[in-house]
Short mmCIF file of C-alpha atoms in Angstrom, two decimals:
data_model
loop_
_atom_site.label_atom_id
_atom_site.label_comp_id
_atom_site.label_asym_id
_atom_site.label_seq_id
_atom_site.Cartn_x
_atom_site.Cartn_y
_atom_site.Cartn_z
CA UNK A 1 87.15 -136.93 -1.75
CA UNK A 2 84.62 -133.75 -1.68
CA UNK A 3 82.62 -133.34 -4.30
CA UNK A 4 82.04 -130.31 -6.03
CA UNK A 5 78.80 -128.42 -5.93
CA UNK A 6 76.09 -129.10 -8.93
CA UNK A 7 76.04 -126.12 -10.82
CA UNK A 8 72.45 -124.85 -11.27
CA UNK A 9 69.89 -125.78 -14.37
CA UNK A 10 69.21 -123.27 -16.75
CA UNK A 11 65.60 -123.54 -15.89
CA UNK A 12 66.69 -122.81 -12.22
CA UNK A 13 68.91 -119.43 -13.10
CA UNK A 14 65.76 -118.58 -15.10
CA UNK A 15 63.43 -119.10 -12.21
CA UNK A 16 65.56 -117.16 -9.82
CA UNK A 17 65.73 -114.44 -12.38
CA UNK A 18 62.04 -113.87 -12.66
CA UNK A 19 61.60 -114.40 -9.20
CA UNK A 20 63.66 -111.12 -8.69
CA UNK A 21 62.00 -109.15 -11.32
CA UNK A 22 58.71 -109.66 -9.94
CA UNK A 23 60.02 -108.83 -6.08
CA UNK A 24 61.59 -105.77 -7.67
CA UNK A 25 58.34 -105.10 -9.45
CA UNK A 26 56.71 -105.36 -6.15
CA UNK A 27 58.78 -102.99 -4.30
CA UNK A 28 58.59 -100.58 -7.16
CA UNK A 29 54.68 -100.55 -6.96
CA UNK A 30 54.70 -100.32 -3.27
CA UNK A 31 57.13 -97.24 -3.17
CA UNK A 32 54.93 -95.56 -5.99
CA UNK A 33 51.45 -96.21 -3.86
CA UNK A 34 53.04 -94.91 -0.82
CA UNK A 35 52.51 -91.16 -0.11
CA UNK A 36 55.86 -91.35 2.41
CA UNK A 37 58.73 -92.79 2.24
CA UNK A 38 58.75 -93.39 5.92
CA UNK A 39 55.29 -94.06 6.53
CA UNK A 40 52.11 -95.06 4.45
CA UNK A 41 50.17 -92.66 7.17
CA UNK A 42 49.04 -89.09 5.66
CA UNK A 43 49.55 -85.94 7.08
CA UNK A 44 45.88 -84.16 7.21
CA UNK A 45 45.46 -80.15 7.63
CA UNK A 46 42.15 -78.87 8.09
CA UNK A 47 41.93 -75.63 6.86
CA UNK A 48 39.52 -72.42 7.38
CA UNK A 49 39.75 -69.59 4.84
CA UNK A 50 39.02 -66.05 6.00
CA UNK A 51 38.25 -64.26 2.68
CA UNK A 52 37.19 -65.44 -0.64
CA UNK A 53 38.02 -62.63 -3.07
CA UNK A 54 40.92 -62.77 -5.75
CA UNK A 55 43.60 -64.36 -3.36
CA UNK A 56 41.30 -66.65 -1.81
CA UNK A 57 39.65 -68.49 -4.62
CA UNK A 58 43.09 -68.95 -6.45
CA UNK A 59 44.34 -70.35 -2.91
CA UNK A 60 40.88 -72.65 -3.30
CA UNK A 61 41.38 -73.31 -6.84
CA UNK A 62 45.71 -74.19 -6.48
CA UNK A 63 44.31 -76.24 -3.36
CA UNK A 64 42.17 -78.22 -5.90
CA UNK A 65 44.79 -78.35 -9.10
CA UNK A 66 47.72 -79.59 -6.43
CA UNK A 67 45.56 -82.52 -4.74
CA UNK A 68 47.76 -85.64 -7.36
CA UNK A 69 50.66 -83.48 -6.11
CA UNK A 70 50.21 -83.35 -2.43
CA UNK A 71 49.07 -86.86 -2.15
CA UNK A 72 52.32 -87.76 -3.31
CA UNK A 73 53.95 -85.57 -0.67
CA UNK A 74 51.68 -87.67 1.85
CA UNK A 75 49.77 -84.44 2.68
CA UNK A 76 46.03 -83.32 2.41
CA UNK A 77 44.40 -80.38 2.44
CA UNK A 78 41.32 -80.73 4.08
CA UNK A 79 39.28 -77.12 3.45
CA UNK A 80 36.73 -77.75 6.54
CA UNK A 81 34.93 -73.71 6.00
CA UNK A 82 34.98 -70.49 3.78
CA UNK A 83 34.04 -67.45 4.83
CA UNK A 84 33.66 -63.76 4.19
CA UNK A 85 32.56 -61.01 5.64
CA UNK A 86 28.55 -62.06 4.83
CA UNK A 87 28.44 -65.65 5.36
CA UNK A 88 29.99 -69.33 6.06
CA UNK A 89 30.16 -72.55 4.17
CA UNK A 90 31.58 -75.49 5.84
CA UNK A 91 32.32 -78.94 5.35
CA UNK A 92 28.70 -81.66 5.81
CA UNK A 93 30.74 -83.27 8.38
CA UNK A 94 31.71 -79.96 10.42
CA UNK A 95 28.04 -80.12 10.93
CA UNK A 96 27.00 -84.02 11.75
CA UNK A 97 29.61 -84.61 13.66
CA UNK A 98 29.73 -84.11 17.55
CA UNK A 99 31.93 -83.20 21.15
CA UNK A 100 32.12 -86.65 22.64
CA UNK A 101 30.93 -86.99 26.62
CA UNK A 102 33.88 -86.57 27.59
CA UNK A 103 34.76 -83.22 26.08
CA UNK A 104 31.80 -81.79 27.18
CA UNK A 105 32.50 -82.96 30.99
CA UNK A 106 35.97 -81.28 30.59
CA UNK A 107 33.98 -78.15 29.30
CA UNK A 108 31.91 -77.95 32.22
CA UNK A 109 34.97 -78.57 34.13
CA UNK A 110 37.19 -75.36 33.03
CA UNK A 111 34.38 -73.02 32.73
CA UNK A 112 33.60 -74.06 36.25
CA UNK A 113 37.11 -73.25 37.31
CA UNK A 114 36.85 -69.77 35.59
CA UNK A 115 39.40 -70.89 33.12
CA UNK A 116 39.03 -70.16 29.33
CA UNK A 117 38.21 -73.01 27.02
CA UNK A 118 41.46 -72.38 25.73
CA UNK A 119 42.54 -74.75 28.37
CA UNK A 120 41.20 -77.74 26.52
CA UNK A 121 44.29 -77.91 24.29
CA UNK A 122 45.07 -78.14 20.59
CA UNK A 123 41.77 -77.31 17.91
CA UNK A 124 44.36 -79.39 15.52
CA UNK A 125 43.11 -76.11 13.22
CA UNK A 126 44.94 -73.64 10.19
CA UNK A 127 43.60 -70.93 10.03
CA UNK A 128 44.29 -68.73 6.36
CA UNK A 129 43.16 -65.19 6.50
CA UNK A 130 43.09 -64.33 3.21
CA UNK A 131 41.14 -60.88 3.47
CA UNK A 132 41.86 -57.37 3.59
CA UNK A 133 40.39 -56.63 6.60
CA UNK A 134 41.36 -55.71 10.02
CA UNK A 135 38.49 -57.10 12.15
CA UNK A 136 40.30 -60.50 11.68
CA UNK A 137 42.59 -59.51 14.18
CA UNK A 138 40.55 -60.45 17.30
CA UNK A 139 39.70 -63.90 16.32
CA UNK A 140 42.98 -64.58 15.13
CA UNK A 141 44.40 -63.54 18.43
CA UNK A 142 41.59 -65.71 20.18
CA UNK A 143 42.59 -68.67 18.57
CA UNK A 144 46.18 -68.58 18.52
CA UNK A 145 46.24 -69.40 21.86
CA UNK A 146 43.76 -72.36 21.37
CA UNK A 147 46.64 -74.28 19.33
CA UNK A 148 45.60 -73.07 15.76
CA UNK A 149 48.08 -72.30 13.27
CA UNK A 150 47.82 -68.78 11.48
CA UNK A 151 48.73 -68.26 7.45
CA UNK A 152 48.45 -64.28 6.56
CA UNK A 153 47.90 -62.56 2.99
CA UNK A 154 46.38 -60.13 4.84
CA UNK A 155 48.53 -57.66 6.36
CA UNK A 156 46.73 -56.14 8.86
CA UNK A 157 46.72 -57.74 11.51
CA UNK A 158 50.56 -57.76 11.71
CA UNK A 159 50.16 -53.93 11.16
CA UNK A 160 47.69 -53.17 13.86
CA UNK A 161 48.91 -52.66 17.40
CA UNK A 162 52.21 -53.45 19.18
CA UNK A 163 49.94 -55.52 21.70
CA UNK A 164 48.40 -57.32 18.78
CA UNK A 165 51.57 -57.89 16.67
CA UNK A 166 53.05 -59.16 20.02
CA UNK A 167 50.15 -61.95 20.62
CA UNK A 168 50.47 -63.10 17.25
CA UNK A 169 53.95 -63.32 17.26
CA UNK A 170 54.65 -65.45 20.67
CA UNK A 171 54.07 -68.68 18.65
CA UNK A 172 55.77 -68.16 15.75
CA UNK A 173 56.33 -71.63 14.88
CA UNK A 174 52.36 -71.51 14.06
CA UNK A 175 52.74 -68.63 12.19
CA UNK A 176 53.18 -67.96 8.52
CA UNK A 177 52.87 -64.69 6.54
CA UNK A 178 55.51 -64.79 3.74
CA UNK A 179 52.92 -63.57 1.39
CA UNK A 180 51.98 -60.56 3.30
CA UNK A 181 55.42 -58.52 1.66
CA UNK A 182 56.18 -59.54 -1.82
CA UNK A 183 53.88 -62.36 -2.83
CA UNK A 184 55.56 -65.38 -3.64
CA UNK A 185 58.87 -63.84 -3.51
CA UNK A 186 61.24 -65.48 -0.62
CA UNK A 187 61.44 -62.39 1.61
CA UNK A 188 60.35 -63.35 5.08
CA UNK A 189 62.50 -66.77 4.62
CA UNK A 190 65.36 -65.13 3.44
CA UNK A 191 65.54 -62.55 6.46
CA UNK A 192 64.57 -65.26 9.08
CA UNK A 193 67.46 -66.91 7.79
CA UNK A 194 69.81 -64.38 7.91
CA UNK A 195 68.52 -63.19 11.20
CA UNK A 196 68.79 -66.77 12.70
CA UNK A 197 72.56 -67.09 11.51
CA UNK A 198 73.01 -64.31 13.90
CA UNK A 199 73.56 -61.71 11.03
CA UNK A 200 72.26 -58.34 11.66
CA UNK A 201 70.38 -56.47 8.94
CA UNK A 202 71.25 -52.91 9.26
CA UNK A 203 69.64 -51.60 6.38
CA UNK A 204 66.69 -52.41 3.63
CA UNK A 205 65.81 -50.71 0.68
CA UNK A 206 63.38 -51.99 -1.71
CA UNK A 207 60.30 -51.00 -4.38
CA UNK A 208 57.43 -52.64 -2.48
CA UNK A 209 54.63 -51.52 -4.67
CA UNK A 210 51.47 -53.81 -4.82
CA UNK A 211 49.64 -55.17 -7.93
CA UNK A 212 46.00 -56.29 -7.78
CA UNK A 213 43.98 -57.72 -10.66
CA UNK A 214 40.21 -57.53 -11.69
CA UNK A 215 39.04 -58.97 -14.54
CA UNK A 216 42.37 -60.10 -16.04
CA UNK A 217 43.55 -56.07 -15.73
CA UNK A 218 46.79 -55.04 -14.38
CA UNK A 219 46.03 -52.24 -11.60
CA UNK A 220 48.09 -49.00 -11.63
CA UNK A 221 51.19 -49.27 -9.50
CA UNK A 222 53.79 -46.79 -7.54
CA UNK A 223 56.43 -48.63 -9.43
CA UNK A 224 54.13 -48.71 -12.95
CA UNK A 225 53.33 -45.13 -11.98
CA UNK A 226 57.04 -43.80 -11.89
CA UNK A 227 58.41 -46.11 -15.04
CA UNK A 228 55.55 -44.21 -17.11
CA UNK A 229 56.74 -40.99 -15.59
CA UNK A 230 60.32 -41.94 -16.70
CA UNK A 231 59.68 -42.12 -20.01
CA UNK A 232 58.09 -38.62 -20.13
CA UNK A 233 54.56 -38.95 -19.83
CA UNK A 234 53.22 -36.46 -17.44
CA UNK A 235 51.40 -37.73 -13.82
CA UNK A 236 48.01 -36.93 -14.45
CA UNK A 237 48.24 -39.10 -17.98
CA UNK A 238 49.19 -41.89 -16.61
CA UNK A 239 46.80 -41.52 -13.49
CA UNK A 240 43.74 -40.55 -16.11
CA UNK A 241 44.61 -43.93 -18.85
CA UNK A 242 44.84 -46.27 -15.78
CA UNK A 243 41.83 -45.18 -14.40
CA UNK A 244 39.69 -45.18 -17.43
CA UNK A 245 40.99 -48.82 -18.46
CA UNK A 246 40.02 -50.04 -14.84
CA UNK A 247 43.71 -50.31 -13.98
CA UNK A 248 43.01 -48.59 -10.23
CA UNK A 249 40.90 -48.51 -7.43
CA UNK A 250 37.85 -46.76 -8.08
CA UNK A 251 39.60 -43.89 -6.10
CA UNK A 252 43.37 -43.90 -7.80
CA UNK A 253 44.50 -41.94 -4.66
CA UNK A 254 44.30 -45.49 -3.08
CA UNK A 255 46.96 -46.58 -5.00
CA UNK A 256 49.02 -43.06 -4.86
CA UNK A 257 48.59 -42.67 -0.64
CA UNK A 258 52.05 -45.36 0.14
CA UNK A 259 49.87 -46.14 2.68
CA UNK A 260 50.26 -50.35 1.16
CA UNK A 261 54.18 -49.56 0.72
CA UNK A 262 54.39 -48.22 4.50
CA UNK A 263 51.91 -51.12 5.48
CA UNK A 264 54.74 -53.77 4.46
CA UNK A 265 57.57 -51.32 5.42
CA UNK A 266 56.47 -51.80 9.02
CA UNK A 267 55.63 -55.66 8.75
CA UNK A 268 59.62 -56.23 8.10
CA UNK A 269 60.94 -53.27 10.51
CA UNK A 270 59.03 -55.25 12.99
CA UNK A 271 60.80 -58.65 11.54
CA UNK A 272 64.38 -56.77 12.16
CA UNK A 273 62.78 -56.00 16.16
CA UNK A 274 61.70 -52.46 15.62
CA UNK A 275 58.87 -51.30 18.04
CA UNK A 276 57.31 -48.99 15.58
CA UNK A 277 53.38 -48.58 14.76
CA UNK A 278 52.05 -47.46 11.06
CA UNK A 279 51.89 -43.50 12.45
CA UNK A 280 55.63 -43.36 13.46
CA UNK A 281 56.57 -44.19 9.61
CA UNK A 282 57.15 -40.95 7.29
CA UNK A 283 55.30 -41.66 4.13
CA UNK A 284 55.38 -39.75 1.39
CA UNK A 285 52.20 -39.98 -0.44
CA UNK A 286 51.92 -38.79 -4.54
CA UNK A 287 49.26 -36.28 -4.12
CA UNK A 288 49.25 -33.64 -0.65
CA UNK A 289 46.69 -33.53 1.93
CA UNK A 290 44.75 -30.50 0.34
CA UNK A 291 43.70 -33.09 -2.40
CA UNK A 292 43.11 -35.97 -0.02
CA UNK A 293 39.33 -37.56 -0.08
CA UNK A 294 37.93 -35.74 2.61
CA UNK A 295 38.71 -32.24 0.94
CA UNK A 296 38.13 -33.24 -2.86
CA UNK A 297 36.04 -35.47 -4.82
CA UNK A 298 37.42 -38.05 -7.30
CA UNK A 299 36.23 -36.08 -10.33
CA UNK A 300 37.97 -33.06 -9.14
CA UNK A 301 40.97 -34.81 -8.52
CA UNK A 302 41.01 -36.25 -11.41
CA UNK A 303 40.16 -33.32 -13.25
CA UNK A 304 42.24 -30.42 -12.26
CA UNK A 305 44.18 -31.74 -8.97
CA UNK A 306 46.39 -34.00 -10.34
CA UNK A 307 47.14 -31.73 -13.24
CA UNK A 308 48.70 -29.52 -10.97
CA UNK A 309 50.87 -31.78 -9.92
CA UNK A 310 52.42 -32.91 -13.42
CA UNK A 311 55.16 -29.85 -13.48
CA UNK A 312 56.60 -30.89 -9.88
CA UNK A 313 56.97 -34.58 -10.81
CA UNK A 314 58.58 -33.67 -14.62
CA UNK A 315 61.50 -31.54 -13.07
CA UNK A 316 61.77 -33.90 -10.33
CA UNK A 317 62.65 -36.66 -13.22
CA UNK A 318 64.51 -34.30 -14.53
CA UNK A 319 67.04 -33.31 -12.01
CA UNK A 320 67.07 -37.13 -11.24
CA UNK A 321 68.30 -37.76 -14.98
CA UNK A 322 70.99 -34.44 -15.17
CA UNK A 323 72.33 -36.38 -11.96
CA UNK A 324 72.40 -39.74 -13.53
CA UNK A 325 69.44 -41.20 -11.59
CA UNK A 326 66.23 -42.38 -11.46
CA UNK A 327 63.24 -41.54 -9.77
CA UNK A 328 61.83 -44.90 -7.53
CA UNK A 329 59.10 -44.88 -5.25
CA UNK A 330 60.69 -47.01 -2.02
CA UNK A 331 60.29 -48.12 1.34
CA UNK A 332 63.66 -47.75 3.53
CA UNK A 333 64.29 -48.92 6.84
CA UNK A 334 67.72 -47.79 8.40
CA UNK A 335 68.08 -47.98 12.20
CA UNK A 336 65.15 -47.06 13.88
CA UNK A 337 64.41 -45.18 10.65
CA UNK A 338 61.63 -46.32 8.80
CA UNK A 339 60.16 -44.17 5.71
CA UNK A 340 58.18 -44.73 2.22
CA UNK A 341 58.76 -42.06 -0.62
CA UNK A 342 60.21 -41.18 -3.71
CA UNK A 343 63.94 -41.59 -4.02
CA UNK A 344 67.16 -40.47 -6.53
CA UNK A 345 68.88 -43.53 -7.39
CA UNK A 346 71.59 -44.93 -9.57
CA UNK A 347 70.09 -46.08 -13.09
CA UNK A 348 72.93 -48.85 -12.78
CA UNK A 349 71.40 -50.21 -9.11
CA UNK A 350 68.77 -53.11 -9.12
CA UNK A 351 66.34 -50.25 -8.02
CA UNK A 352 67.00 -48.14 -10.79
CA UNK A 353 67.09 -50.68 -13.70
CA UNK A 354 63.47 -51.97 -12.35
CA UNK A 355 60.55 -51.93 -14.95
CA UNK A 356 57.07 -52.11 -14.55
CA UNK A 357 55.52 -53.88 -11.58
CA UNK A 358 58.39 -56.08 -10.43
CA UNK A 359 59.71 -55.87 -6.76
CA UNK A 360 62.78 -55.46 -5.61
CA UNK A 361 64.55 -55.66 -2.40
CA UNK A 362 68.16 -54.84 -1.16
CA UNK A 363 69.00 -56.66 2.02
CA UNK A 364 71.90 -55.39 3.91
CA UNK A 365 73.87 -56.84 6.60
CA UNK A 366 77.67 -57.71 7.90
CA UNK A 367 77.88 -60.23 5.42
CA UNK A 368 75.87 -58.73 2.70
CA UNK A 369 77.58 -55.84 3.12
CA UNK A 370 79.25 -54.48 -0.53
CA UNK A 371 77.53 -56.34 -2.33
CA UNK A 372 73.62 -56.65 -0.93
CA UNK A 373 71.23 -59.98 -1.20
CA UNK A 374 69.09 -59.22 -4.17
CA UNK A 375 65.06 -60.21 -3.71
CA UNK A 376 63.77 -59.33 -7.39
CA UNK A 377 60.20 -60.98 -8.96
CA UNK A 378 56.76 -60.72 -9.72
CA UNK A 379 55.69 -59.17 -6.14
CA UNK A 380 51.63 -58.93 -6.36
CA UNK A 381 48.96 -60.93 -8.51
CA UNK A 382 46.35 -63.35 -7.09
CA UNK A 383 47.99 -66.08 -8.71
CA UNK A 384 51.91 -65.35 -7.28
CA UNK A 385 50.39 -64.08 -3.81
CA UNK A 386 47.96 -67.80 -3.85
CA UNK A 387 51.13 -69.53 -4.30
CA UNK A 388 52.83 -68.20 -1.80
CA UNK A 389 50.10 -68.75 0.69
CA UNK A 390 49.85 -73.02 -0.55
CA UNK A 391 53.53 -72.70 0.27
CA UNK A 392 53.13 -71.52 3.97
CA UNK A 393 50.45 -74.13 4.38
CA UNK A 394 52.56 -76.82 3.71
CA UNK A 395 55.14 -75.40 5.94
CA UNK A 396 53.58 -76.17 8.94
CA UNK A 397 52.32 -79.82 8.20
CA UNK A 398 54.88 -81.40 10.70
CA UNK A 399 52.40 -79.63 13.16
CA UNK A 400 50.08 -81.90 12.52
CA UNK A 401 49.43 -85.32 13.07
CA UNK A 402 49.43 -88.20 10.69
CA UNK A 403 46.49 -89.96 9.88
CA UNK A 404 45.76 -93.44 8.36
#
């Protein structure tokens, strides 16, 4: 005759009960500690930042704010140098540490050869060029093809040569420059995607106006600029208040030339696979030539140029409204048609109901056809363009190794 099995003692169901609240404890503590749910390893990005102006100490400082964050994410930033255009500070360690024997044997090695030290392989380096300036562009396209990885604010040195773009280009997993058009604002994603689906984008329209910002001060716009216009306040007004409230450049025809607009105009032609420089785009600037800053001074400008240009702009605005448009400064590439200028549009059109500083893009291709993909946000601003920057970083961290 079997017997049947002893049920268990109360005091045993308890013990087997707290033994599995304190394994599931356990577990719970370990998944919290570890910075990847695959792996307890961490991925590690050293980092060099070209430029320390606006953009580049809100990168520094959203680099610093985001460190709980990223550890979480199993990634760290490790800022190894900051430069700009007058000195260098770089990590204690940068400095004490040293090429092992071997390195410098395989140095001696290619140089012997004749090859360039490029030949040594991956510098295991990011490399965030957060200036506005175009002598960049040489060692960025020295050390591209040393295994760094590139993240651009800057838009220059996508806007220089074919022969540079080109270089830069060829390794365009390494490559990130989403801030360069639009900030934060997912442009270059969105378009990558499209164009990797295999859609074409036939046509672009969008109000691609920069904003900049010293001392907590909104700088005058094309967009701002043609809003205030709108409402009926004449050109030079708006031009004169902006400028005396710090809004512009210290030269407001900076901000009227397009030249920024046609800058990122030709930074997404070139996305789409147009072969165009910066002098083959038609750009309509808001002042002409005879009042450029080789032939008149800022003062005179300011004091009887633009003034002259008030009547021109009003029945512009004007004709717009009698047709049932609006006035919008806008880049448009079409074909192999690429041009920046002021444009009649419908008041109901994302273009035409846009306020302020805001950008906003149209994208259109065979399936966005009708009925475009929108882009609309903040589209400048240290803080937005920072942001968008962090974002790139951490893009490109499964290019680089984990680390205990």
């Amino acid at each position: 005759m079997t017997q049947k099995n002893p049920k268990p003692r109360q005091r045993d169901r308890e013990s087997e009960t707290d033994s599995d609240s304190e394994q599931l404890k356990i577990r719970r503590e370990k998944k919290q500690r570890r910075p990847d749910r695959q792996t307890d390893r961490m991925k590690n990005i050293p980092l060099l930042l070209m430029g320390c102006g606006g953009v580049g100490r809100q990168l520094l400082q959203h680099i610093v704010s985001c460190r709980s964050l990223h550890a979480q994410q199993g990634v760290h930033l490790r800022v190894v140098g900051v430069c700009d255009s007058k000195s260098l500070v770089v990590a204690p360690d940068v400095i004490t540490r040293e090429l092992n024997d071997q390195t410098l044997s395989e140095v001696c090695r290619v140089k012997s050869n004749g090859s360039s030290l490029s030949a040594l392989g991956d510098l295991g380096l990011a490399l965030v060029d957060c200036s506005a300036s175009s002598e960049t562009i040489g060692v960025l396209n020295q050390v591209v093809d040393m295994g760094c990885c590139i993240v651009l604010a800057n838009k220059k040195p996508l806007t220089s040569t074919m022969e540079d773009y080109d270089k830069l280009v060829s390794y365009p997993r390494r490559l990130r420059h989403e801030s360069t058009v639009g900030a934060g604002l997912p442009v270059m994603a969105s378009l990558n995607r499209i164009l990797s689906s295999g859609d074409p984008v036939h046509r672009i329209i969008g109000s691609l106006s920069g904003t900049y910002f010293r001392k907590a001060l909104i700088q005058c716009t094309l967009g701002y600029v043609m809003s205030e216009v709108e409402d009926g306040k004449p050109l030079s007004d708006v031009v004169k208040a902006a400028k005396n409230l710090g809004f512009t450049e210290p030269d407001p025809r900076d901000d009227l030339s397009g030249m920024d607009v046609a800058r990122k105009g030709l930074i997404l032609a070139r996305l789409l696979g147009r072969r165009i420089n910066l002098d083959t785009i038609k750009i309509e600037s808001l002042y002409p030539d005879e009042m450029g800053p080789d032939k008149m001074s800022v003062e005179e400008f300011l004091g009887s140029g633009v003034v002259s240009l008030d009547n021109d702009v009003q029945e512009r605005v004007k004709k717009a409204s009698l047709n049932g448009n609006v006035l919008r400064y806008v880049c448009v590439i079409e074909g192999s048609r690429c041009e920046v200028g002021i444009q009649e549009l419908p008041k109901d059109s994302p273009l035409g109901r846009l306020r302020g500083s805001d950008n906003v893009l149209e994208i259109y291709s065979r399936c966005y056809n009708k009925q475009p993909l929108v882009i609309q946000g903040a589209g400048a601003g240290n803080d937005t363009t920072a942001a968008g920057v962090l974002a790139d970083i951490l893009d490109i961290q499964d290019l680089f190794p984990s680390e205990e």
